[in-house]
Tab-separated table of C-alpha atoms in Angstrom:
chain	number	residue	atom	x	y	z
X	22	UNK	CA	54.356	-30.968	3.611
X	23	UNK	CA	54.623	-29.103	0.330
X	24	UNK	CA	54.459	-31.279	-2.761
X	25	UNK	CA	53.627	-31.165	-6.435
X	26	UNK	CA	49.948	-30.755	-7.206
X	27	UNK	CA	49.536	-34.313	-8.444
X	28	UNK	CA	50.942	-35.671	-5.169
X	29	UNK	CA	47.981	-34.200	-3.291
X	30	UNK	CA	45.348	-36.547	-4.728
X	31	UNK	CA	44.837	-39.965	-6.315
X	32	UNK	CA	42.334	-38.629	-8.858
X	33	UNK	CA	42.448	-35.161	-10.494
X	34	UNK	CA	39.163	-34.227	-8.807
X	35	UNK	CA	39.145	-31.127	-6.596
X	36	UNK	CA	36.090	-30.280	-4.501
X	37	UNK	CA	35.568	-26.535	-4.677
X	38	UNK	CA	35.512	-24.424	-1.518
X	39	UNK	CA	31.894	-23.282	-1.234
X	40	UNK	CA	31.405	-20.687	1.499
X	41	UNK	CA	28.320	-20.406	3.643
X	42	UNK	CA	28.575	-23.827	5.272
X	43	UNK	CA	28.478	-26.027	2.150
X	44	UNK	CA	32.128	-27.167	2.247
X	45	UNK	CA	31.954	-28.618	5.735
X	46	UNK	CA	34.448	-31.100	7.250
X	47	UNK	CA	32.134	-34.037	6.466
X	48	UNK	CA	32.180	-33.248	2.742
X	49	UNK	CA	35.902	-32.508	2.602
X	50	UNK	CA	36.862	-35.688	4.467
X	51	UNK	CA	34.651	-37.856	2.234
X	52	UNK	CA	36.276	-36.409	-0.889
X	53	UNK	CA	39.790	-36.773	0.541
X	54	UNK	CA	39.236	-40.363	1.668
X	55	UNK	CA	37.989	-41.272	-1.820
X	56	UNK	CA	41.140	-39.922	-3.470
X	57	UNK	CA	40.153	-36.381	-4.419
X	58	UNK	CA	41.329	-33.085	-2.947
X	59	UNK	CA	38.758	-31.383	-0.733
X	60	UNK	CA	38.687	-27.763	0.410
X	61	UNK	CA	37.282	-26.121	3.500
X	62	UNK	CA	35.856	-22.656	2.837
X	63	UNK	CA	37.048	-20.113	5.408
X	64	UNK	CA	35.011	-17.304	3.833
X	65	UNK	CA	32.329	-15.771	6.091
X	66	UNK	CA	33.775	-17.568	9.118
X	67	UNK	CA	35.732	-16.177	12.026
X	68	UNK	CA	39.363	-17.197	12.377
X	69	UNK	CA	38.419	-19.393	15.343
X	70	UNK	CA	35.570	-20.920	13.352
X	71	UNK	CA	37.969	-21.804	10.556
X	72	UNK	CA	40.459	-23.339	12.968
X	73	UNK	CA	37.795	-25.415	14.681
X	74	UNK	CA	36.787	-26.879	11.317
X	75	UNK	CA	40.414	-27.667	10.505
X	76	UNK	CA	40.811	-29.519	13.810
X	77	UNK	CA	37.563	-31.398	13.218
X	78	UNK	CA	38.662	-32.372	9.707
X	79	UNK	CA	42.024	-33.631	10.953
X	80	UNK	CA	40.195	-36.009	13.284
X	81	UNK	CA	38.261	-37.357	10.295
X	82	UNK	CA	41.030	-37.896	7.742
X	83	UNK	CA	44.784	-38.032	7.415
X	84	UNK	CA	44.635	-37.220	3.698
X	85	UNK	CA	45.721	-33.861	2.215
X	86	UNK	CA	43.143	-31.066	2.131
X	87	UNK	CA	42.984	-27.366	1.461
X	88	UNK	CA	41.623	-24.192	3.041
X	89	UNK	CA	40.341	-21.275	0.963
X	90	UNK	CA	40.678	-17.627	2.038
X	91	UNK	CA	38.885	-14.531	0.756
X	92	UNK	CA	41.249	-11.675	0.014
X	93	UNK	CA	40.402	-8.318	1.694
X	94	UNK	CA	38.397	-6.054	-0.593
X	95	UNK	CA	38.964	-2.339	-1.192
X	96	UNK	CA	36.028	-0.163	-0.249
X	97	UNK	CA	34.958	1.138	-3.650
X	98	UNK	CA	31.214	1.146	-3.040
X	99	UNK	CA	29.164	4.270	-3.613
X	100	UNK	CA	27.342	4.864	-0.284
X	101	UNK	CA	24.438	6.560	-2.054
X	102	UNK	CA	23.950	3.548	-4.343
X	103	UNK	CA	23.928	1.235	-1.328
X	104	UNK	CA	21.383	3.504	0.376
X	105	UNK	CA	19.103	3.335	-2.677
X	106	UNK	CA	19.331	-0.460	-2.664
X	107	UNK	CA	18.462	-0.524	1.040
X	108	UNK	CA	15.250	1.334	0.250
X	109	UNK	CA	14.474	-1.085	-2.571
X	110	UNK	CA	14.838	-4.037	-0.209
X	111	UNK	CA	12.591	-2.532	2.459
X	112	UNK	CA	9.660	-4.599	1.212
X	113	UNK	CA	11.690	-7.792	1.579
X	114	UNK	CA	12.443	-6.900	5.199
X	115	UNK	CA	8.727	-6.512	5.849
X	116	UNK	CA	7.841	-9.717	3.990
X	117	UNK	CA	10.391	-11.854	5.845
X	118	UNK	CA	9.910	-9.964	9.112
X	119	UNK	CA	13.625	-9.412	9.570
X	120	UNK	CA	15.755	-6.239	9.558
X	121	UNK	CA	18.246	-5.500	6.817
X	122	UNK	CA	21.877	-5.950	7.794
X	123	UNK	CA	24.478	-3.263	8.406
X	124	UNK	CA	26.345	-2.532	5.151
X	125	UNK	CA	29.294	-1.124	7.104
X	126	UNK	CA	30.268	-4.411	8.752
X	127	UNK	CA	33.882	-5.511	8.357
X	128	UNK	CA	35.094	-6.093	4.811
X	129	UNK	CA	38.349	-7.992	5.345
X	130	UNK	CA	36.773	-11.321	6.420
X	131	UNK	CA	39.423	-11.732	9.128
X	132	UNK	CA	42.098	-12.380	6.516
X	133	UNK	CA	45.169	-11.528	8.589
X	134	UNK	CA	44.005	-13.558	11.600
X	135	UNK	CA	43.246	-16.569	9.417
X	136	UNK	CA	46.571	-16.315	7.631
X	137	UNK	CA	48.373	-16.146	10.992
X	138	UNK	CA	46.694	-19.382	12.112
X	139	UNK	CA	47.609	-21.129	8.858
X	140	UNK	CA	51.233	-20.071	9.300
X	141	UNK	CA	51.291	-21.194	12.937
X	142	UNK	CA	49.603	-24.555	12.272
X	143	UNK	CA	50.061	-25.269	8.544
X	144	UNK	CA	47.669	-27.188	6.296
X	145	UNK	CA	48.705	-28.919	3.056
X	146	UNK	CA	47.093	-26.405	0.667
X	147	UNK	CA	45.803	-22.834	0.873
X	148	UNK	CA	43.918	-21.209	-1.997
X	149	UNK	CA	42.797	-17.606	-2.454
X	150	UNK	CA	39.672	-15.993	-3.898
X	151	UNK	CA	38.969	-12.364	-4.973
X	152	UNK	CA	42.585	-11.418	-5.489
X	153	UNK	CA	46.242	-12.340	-5.263
X	154	UNK	CA	48.209	-12.331	-2.000
X	155	UNK	CA	51.504	-10.512	-1.658
X	156	UNK	CA	54.744	-12.295	-2.399
X	157	UNK	CA	55.573	-12.077	1.313
X	158	UNK	CA	52.395	-13.984	2.205
X	159	UNK	CA	52.970	-16.654	-0.424
X	160	UNK	CA	56.633	-17.002	0.552
X	161	UNK	CA	55.659	-17.342	4.208
X	162	UNK	CA	53.237	-20.160	3.381
X	163	UNK	CA	55.863	-21.851	1.235
X	164	UNK	CA	58.253	-21.557	4.168
X	165	UNK	CA	55.970	-23.670	6.368
X	166	UNK	CA	55.442	-26.250	3.618
X	167	UNK	CA	52.042	-25.153	2.317
X	168	UNK	CA	51.148	-25.442	-1.372
X	169	UNK	CA	49.418	-22.270	-2.622
X	170	UNK	CA	46.762	-21.791	-5.299
X	171	UNK	CA	45.405	-18.463	-6.590
X	172	UNK	CA	42.037	-18.366	-8.379
X	173	UNK	CA	41.967	-16.309	-11.582
X	174	UNK	CA	39.517	-15.366	-14.328
X	175	UNK	CA	41.924	-14.028	-16.974
X	176	UNK	CA	45.430	-14.576	-18.356
X	177	UNK	CA	46.504	-11.252	-16.832
X	178	UNK	CA	45.427	-12.354	-13.342
X	179	UNK	CA	47.230	-15.667	-13.889
X	180	UNK	CA	50.415	-13.848	-14.789
X	181	UNK	CA	50.147	-11.691	-11.659
X	182	UNK	CA	49.729	-14.842	-9.536
X	183	UNK	CA	52.816	-16.400	-11.108
X	184	UNK	CA	54.847	-13.255	-10.486
X	185	UNK	CA	53.706	-13.218	-6.850
X	186	UNK	CA	54.988	-16.758	-6.295
X	187	UNK	CA	51.881	-18.982	-6.320
X	188	UNK	CA	52.483	-22.727	-6.751
X	189	UNK	CA	49.408	-23.296	-8.932
X	190	UNK	CA	46.485	-21.470	-10.470
X	191	UNK	CA	42.788	-22.255	-10.365
X	192	UNK	CA	41.313	-21.069	-13.671
X	193	UNK	CA	37.652	-20.142	-13.227
X	194	UNK	CA	35.441	-19.978	-16.302
X	195	UNK	CA	32.282	-17.909	-16.539
X	196	UNK	CA	30.213	-21.128	-16.244
X	197	UNK	CA	31.140	-21.513	-12.573
X	198	UNK	CA	28.545	-21.311	-9.824
X	199	UNK	CA	28.914	-18.834	-6.994
X	200	UNK	CA	31.111	-15.760	-7.080
X	201	UNK	CA	33.352	-14.913	-9.983
X	202	UNK	CA	36.835	-14.598	-8.508
X	203	UNK	CA	37.905	-11.525	-10.442
X	204	UNK	CA	40.811	-9.716	-8.781
X	205	UNK	CA	39.205	-6.349	-9.511
X	206	UNK	CA	35.444	-5.885	-9.380
X	207	UNK	CA	34.631	-3.740	-12.406
X	208	UNK	CA	30.935	-3.384	-13.361
X	209	UNK	CA	32.004	-2.597	-16.931
X	210	UNK	CA	33.112	-6.227	-17.350
X	211	UNK	CA	30.028	-7.932	-15.875
X	212	UNK	CA	29.009	-9.644	-19.122
X	213	UNK	CA	32.454	-10.289	-20.579
X	214	UNK	CA	33.493	-13.517	-18.844
X	215	UNK	CA	35.375	-16.208	-20.765
X	216	UNK	CA	34.297	-19.835	-21.125
X	217	UNK	CA	36.443	-22.389	-19.330
X	218	UNK	CA	38.005	-24.307	-22.237
X	219	UNK	CA	39.046	-21.116	-23.998
X	220	UNK	CA	40.330	-19.615	-20.754
X	221	UNK	CA	42.387	-22.693	-19.827
X	222	UNK	CA	44.034	-22.635	-23.250
X	223	UNK	CA	44.808	-18.916	-22.955
X	224	UNK	CA	46.224	-19.234	-19.439
X	225	UNK	CA	48.228	-22.318	-20.433
X	226	UNK	CA	50.036	-20.185	-23.026
X	227	UNK	CA	50.597	-17.378	-20.500
X	228	UNK	CA	52.066	-19.099	-17.439
X	229	UNK	CA	54.139	-22.167	-16.605
X	230	UNK	CA	52.325	-23.123	-13.393
X	231	UNK	CA	50.045	-26.149	-12.920
X	232	UNK	CA	46.401	-25.353	-13.643
X	233	UNK	CA	43.181	-26.455	-11.954
X	234	UNK	CA	40.146	-25.871	-14.187
X	235	UNK	CA	36.846	-24.773	-12.649
X	236	UNK	CA	33.460	-23.924	-14.117
X	237	UNK	CA	30.407	-26.014	-14.990
X	238	UNK	CA	32.183	-29.377	-14.749
X	239	UNK	CA	29.840	-32.236	-13.809
X	240	UNK	CA	31.164	-35.336	-15.602
X	241	UNK	CA	34.427	-37.218	-15.999
X	242	UNK	CA	34.386	-36.560	-19.738
X	243	UNK	CA	34.547	-32.838	-18.992
X	244	UNK	CA	37.512	-33.431	-16.709
X	245	UNK	CA	39.193	-35.179	-19.648
X	246	UNK	CA	38.436	-32.161	-21.831
X	247	UNK	CA	40.040	-29.609	-19.503
X	248	UNK	CA	43.062	-31.868	-19.010
X	249	UNK	CA	43.407	-32.061	-22.793
X	250	UNK	CA	43.222	-28.251	-22.862
X	251	UNK	CA	46.168	-27.964	-20.477
X	252	UNK	CA	44.906	-28.387	-16.904
X	253	UNK	CA	46.270	-30.897	-14.392
X	254	UNK	CA	42.995	-31.276	-12.482
X	255	UNK	CA	39.376	-30.142	-12.408
X	256	UNK	CA	37.576	-28.356	-9.589
X	257	UNK	CA	33.877	-29.112	-9.111
X	258	UNK	CA	31.468	-27.284	-6.822
X	259	UNK	CA	27.875	-27.724	-7.949
X	260	UNK	CA	28.466	-31.436	-8.542
X	261	UNK	CA	29.266	-31.885	-4.835
X	262	UNK	CA	26.618	-29.487	-3.534
X	263	UNK	CA	23.856	-32.127	-3.674
X	264	UNK	CA	25.880	-34.807	-1.861
X	265	UNK	CA	24.445	-35.882	1.502
X	266	UNK	CA	27.663	-34.736	3.227
X	267	UNK	CA	27.297	-31.209	1.829
X	268	UNK	CA	26.214	-28.523	4.274
X	269	UNK	CA	23.936	-26.863	1.712
X	270	UNK	CA	20.325	-26.213	2.705
X	271	UNK	CA	17.912	-28.923	1.536
X	272	UNK	CA	15.961	-26.384	-0.552
X	273	UNK	CA	19.184	-25.407	-2.317
X	274	UNK	CA	19.982	-29.034	-3.112
X	275	UNK	CA	16.478	-29.701	-4.411
X	276	UNK	CA	16.430	-26.548	-6.535
X	277	UNK	CA	19.364	-27.683	-8.684
X	278	UNK	CA	17.243	-30.266	-10.487
X	279	UNK	CA	13.817	-28.683	-9.901
X	280	UNK	CA	12.252	-27.846	-13.311
X	281	UNK	CA	10.957	-24.622	-11.735
X	282	UNK	CA	14.496	-23.230	-12.014
X	283	UNK	CA	15.456	-23.470	-15.656
X	284	UNK	CA	18.524	-21.245	-15.919
X	285	UNK	CA	21.345	-19.526	-14.099
X	286	UNK	CA	22.578	-15.955	-14.316
X	287	UNK	CA	25.366	-13.805	-12.950
X	288	UNK	CA	23.848	-11.424	-10.426
X	289	UNK	CA	24.877	-8.859	-7.822
X	290	UNK	CA	21.491	-9.102	-6.082
X	291	UNK	CA	22.644	-10.943	-2.975
X	292	UNK	CA	26.224	-9.781	-2.429
X	293	UNK	CA	27.070	-6.816	-4.635
X	294	UNK	CA	29.586	-8.930	-6.548
X	295	UNK	CA	28.871	-11.010	-9.685
X	296	UNK	CA	27.877	-14.539	-8.698
X	297	UNK	CA	26.151	-17.264	-10.709
X	298	UNK	CA	22.975	-18.714	-9.251
X	299	UNK	CA	19.597	-20.086	-10.198
X	300	UNK	CA	17.257	-17.347	-11.368
X	301	UNK	CA	14.511	-16.942	-8.770
X	302	UNK	CA	12.166	-14.140	-7.770
X	303	UNK	CA	14.817	-12.226	-5.795
X	304	UNK	CA	17.274	-12.276	-8.711
X	305	UNK	CA	14.616	-11.157	-11.192
X	306	UNK	CA	13.291	-8.332	-9.022
X	307	UNK	CA	16.518	-6.984	-7.552
X	308	UNK	CA	19.396	-8.135	-9.771
X	309	UNK	CA	19.063	-5.321	-12.327
X	310	UNK	CA	19.314	-2.698	-9.574
X	311	UNK	CA	21.961	-4.140	-7.256
X	312	UNK	CA	25.049	-1.904	-6.972
X	313	UNK	CA	28.683	-2.960	-7.248
X	314	UNK	CA	29.169	-3.022	-3.491
X	315	UNK	CA	30.798	-6.093	-1.986
X	316	UNK	CA	30.674	-7.017	0.853
X	317	UNK	CA	28.195	-4.270	1.774
X	318	UNK	CA	25.278	-5.858	-0.088
X	319	UNK	CA	26.232	-9.279	1.288
X	320	UNK	CA	25.847	-7.919	4.816
X	321	UNK	CA	22.577	-6.166	3.940
X	322	UNK	CA	20.902	-9.322	2.553
X	323	UNK	CA	22.343	-11.849	5.008
X	324	UNK	CA	19.330	-11.793	7.310
X	325	UNK	CA	16.890	-11.919	4.396
X	326	UNK	CA	18.530	-15.041	2.976
X	327	UNK	CA	18.458	-16.784	6.336
X	328	UNK	CA	14.830	-15.814	6.899
X	329	UNK	CA	13.847	-17.099	3.454
X	330	UNK	CA	15.548	-20.420	4.160
X	331	UNK	CA	13.837	-20.675	7.547
X	332	UNK	CA	10.477	-19.971	5.885
X	333	UNK	CA	11.117	-22.642	3.247
X	334	UNK	CA	11.074	-20.046	0.471
X	335	UNK	CA	13.656	-20.834	-2.198
X	336	UNK	CA	12.566	-17.733	-4.119
X	337	UNK	CA	14.380	-15.541	-1.596
X	338	UNK	CA	17.546	-17.618	-1.206
X	339	UNK	CA	20.910	-17.330	-2.937
X	340	UNK	CA	20.841	-20.578	-4.917
X	341	UNK	CA	24.400	-20.587	-6.221
X	342	UNK	CA	24.828	-23.017	-9.107
X	343	UNK	CA	27.003	-23.554	-12.153
X	344	UNK	CA	25.659	-23.892	-15.675
X	345	UNK	CA	25.712	-27.694	-15.450
X	346	UNK	CA	23.387	-27.816	-12.424
X	347	UNK	CA	20.738	-29.993	-14.097
X	348	UNK	CA	23.376	-32.755	-14.348
X	349	UNK	CA	23.768	-32.981	-10.562
X	350	UNK	CA	23.741	-36.512	-9.146
X	351	UNK	CA	22.633	-37.134	-5.579
X	352	UNK	CA	25.424	-39.500	-4.595
X	353	UNK	CA	27.652	-39.828	-1.536
X	354	UNK	CA	30.713	-37.649	-2.094
X	355	UNK	CA	33.122	-40.585	-2.055
X	356	UNK	CA	31.087	-42.471	-4.648
X	357	UNK	CA	30.903	-39.341	-6.816
X	358	UNK	CA	34.695	-39.029	-6.790
X	359	UNK	CA	35.012	-42.684	-7.826
X	360	UNK	CA	32.385	-42.311	-10.571
X	361	UNK	CA	34.092	-39.210	-11.955
X	362	UNK	CA	37.390	-41.141	-12.028
X	363	UNK	CA	35.697	-44.026	-13.852
X	364	UNK	CA	34.193	-41.626	-16.396
X	365	UNK	CA	37.574	-39.953	-16.857
X	366	UNK	CA	39.206	-43.318	-17.534
X	367	UNK	CA	36.446	-44.200	-20.001
X	368	UNK	CA	36.914	-40.894	-21.821
X	369	UNK	CA	40.657	-41.457	-22.075
X	370	UNK	CA	40.102	-45.027	-23.315
X	371	UNK	CA	37.637	-43.853	-25.947
X	372	UNK	CA	40.063	-41.202	-27.148
X	373	UNK	CA	42.875	-43.732	-27.303
X	374	UNK	CA	40.716	-46.143	-29.321
X	375	UNK	CA	39.746	-43.455	-31.815
X	376	UNK	CA	43.349	-42.344	-32.225
X	377	UNK	CA	44.438	-45.862	-33.227
X	378	UNK	CA	41.653	-46.430	-35.746
C-alpha cells in the first residue's frame, strides 16, 4: 500500500483534515475521485466513530485517502487560569442557556485506540497534528504499508519528524485556518509564526523528505508558488470548506465571504490553543483573556459553540478560516480540484513562456 507521495494523487492538491465534522466521507471521496488526496479528520471523534467513517469512505471510493490523528497533549494548563476563564464565560452560558463543559475531560483524544485500529486495518496515509509520533509508531505504520505525514510549523519540528521516521512533512504556515500544529504550545511564541513561502524554503534546506505546503492557499497559482519553493503538493482547507460536500455548518460557510467578517486572527478563545478564525464577537470579547489550556478550554466552550450554531448566531461560533478566506469559491469539491489543476497548469505555462522570452 505504501508508495511515494506523488503516487497517491493525480494532481498535487491535498484536502486538509478539518476536525469537527467538516472533513466528512462525502468531501474526501469527491476530492479523491477528482484526482486529489482527501483526508478524514479523526480529531474529536471516538475510535469507533473514526472507523465507521473509514468504512463509509471505502464504500464511496477506491482511491487513496488519508486519516489525521491528534497527538496526545501534556497537561500543562494552570487550573486557576482555567477557573478564571470559566467565570468569564458565565455570561455566555446564561445567554445561550447551556452549561459550560467539564475542563477535565480526556485530553488524549483516543489516540492509542485509533492508532491500534489503523494498524489492524491500514489506510493508505496517516498524518499527525500537534506533535510527532514515536519512531515505534511510525515504524509500525510503515510495517503495514501506510505512508506517514507529520505536520510542522518550524524547521526544528521538521527535523524531529525526519529523525522519527516520517515519510513526508506537512509544512503549515501562519496563514493557515484552524489550529496551528505546533509540537509544543508555548504562549511566548503566539505572535511569532512564519509565513508559508519562507517556511517551505527553510524546511526544504533542513530536511530531505517530501513536503506538503499548507496555509492560505486558495488558487492554482499559489500551488505553483509553493511547488517552486520546494514543496511537492499543496494542502488546502478553507478552499474546500465552502463546498457542498463539506460538513461545515451553513453559517460557517456563509461567513467566509460575508463582508461582516473582514479579518482573521489567531485566538485561544475557543480551545485554549492558537487557532486562526474569523474575528467575531466571541473572539473580540474573550480572546485576550483565554489561557493556554488545550484541550481544557475546548471542552469548556464545546456546548456554547453548539448552542450558538443552533441559535443561528455566527458571533458565538468558532469560524475557522485561513487568511485567503475571501477567495473561497462555492463549487463542488471535484470541480474545485479540477479548476485548481487547470490554474496550476496555466501558471506553469505562463512561467515557461516568460522564461523563453
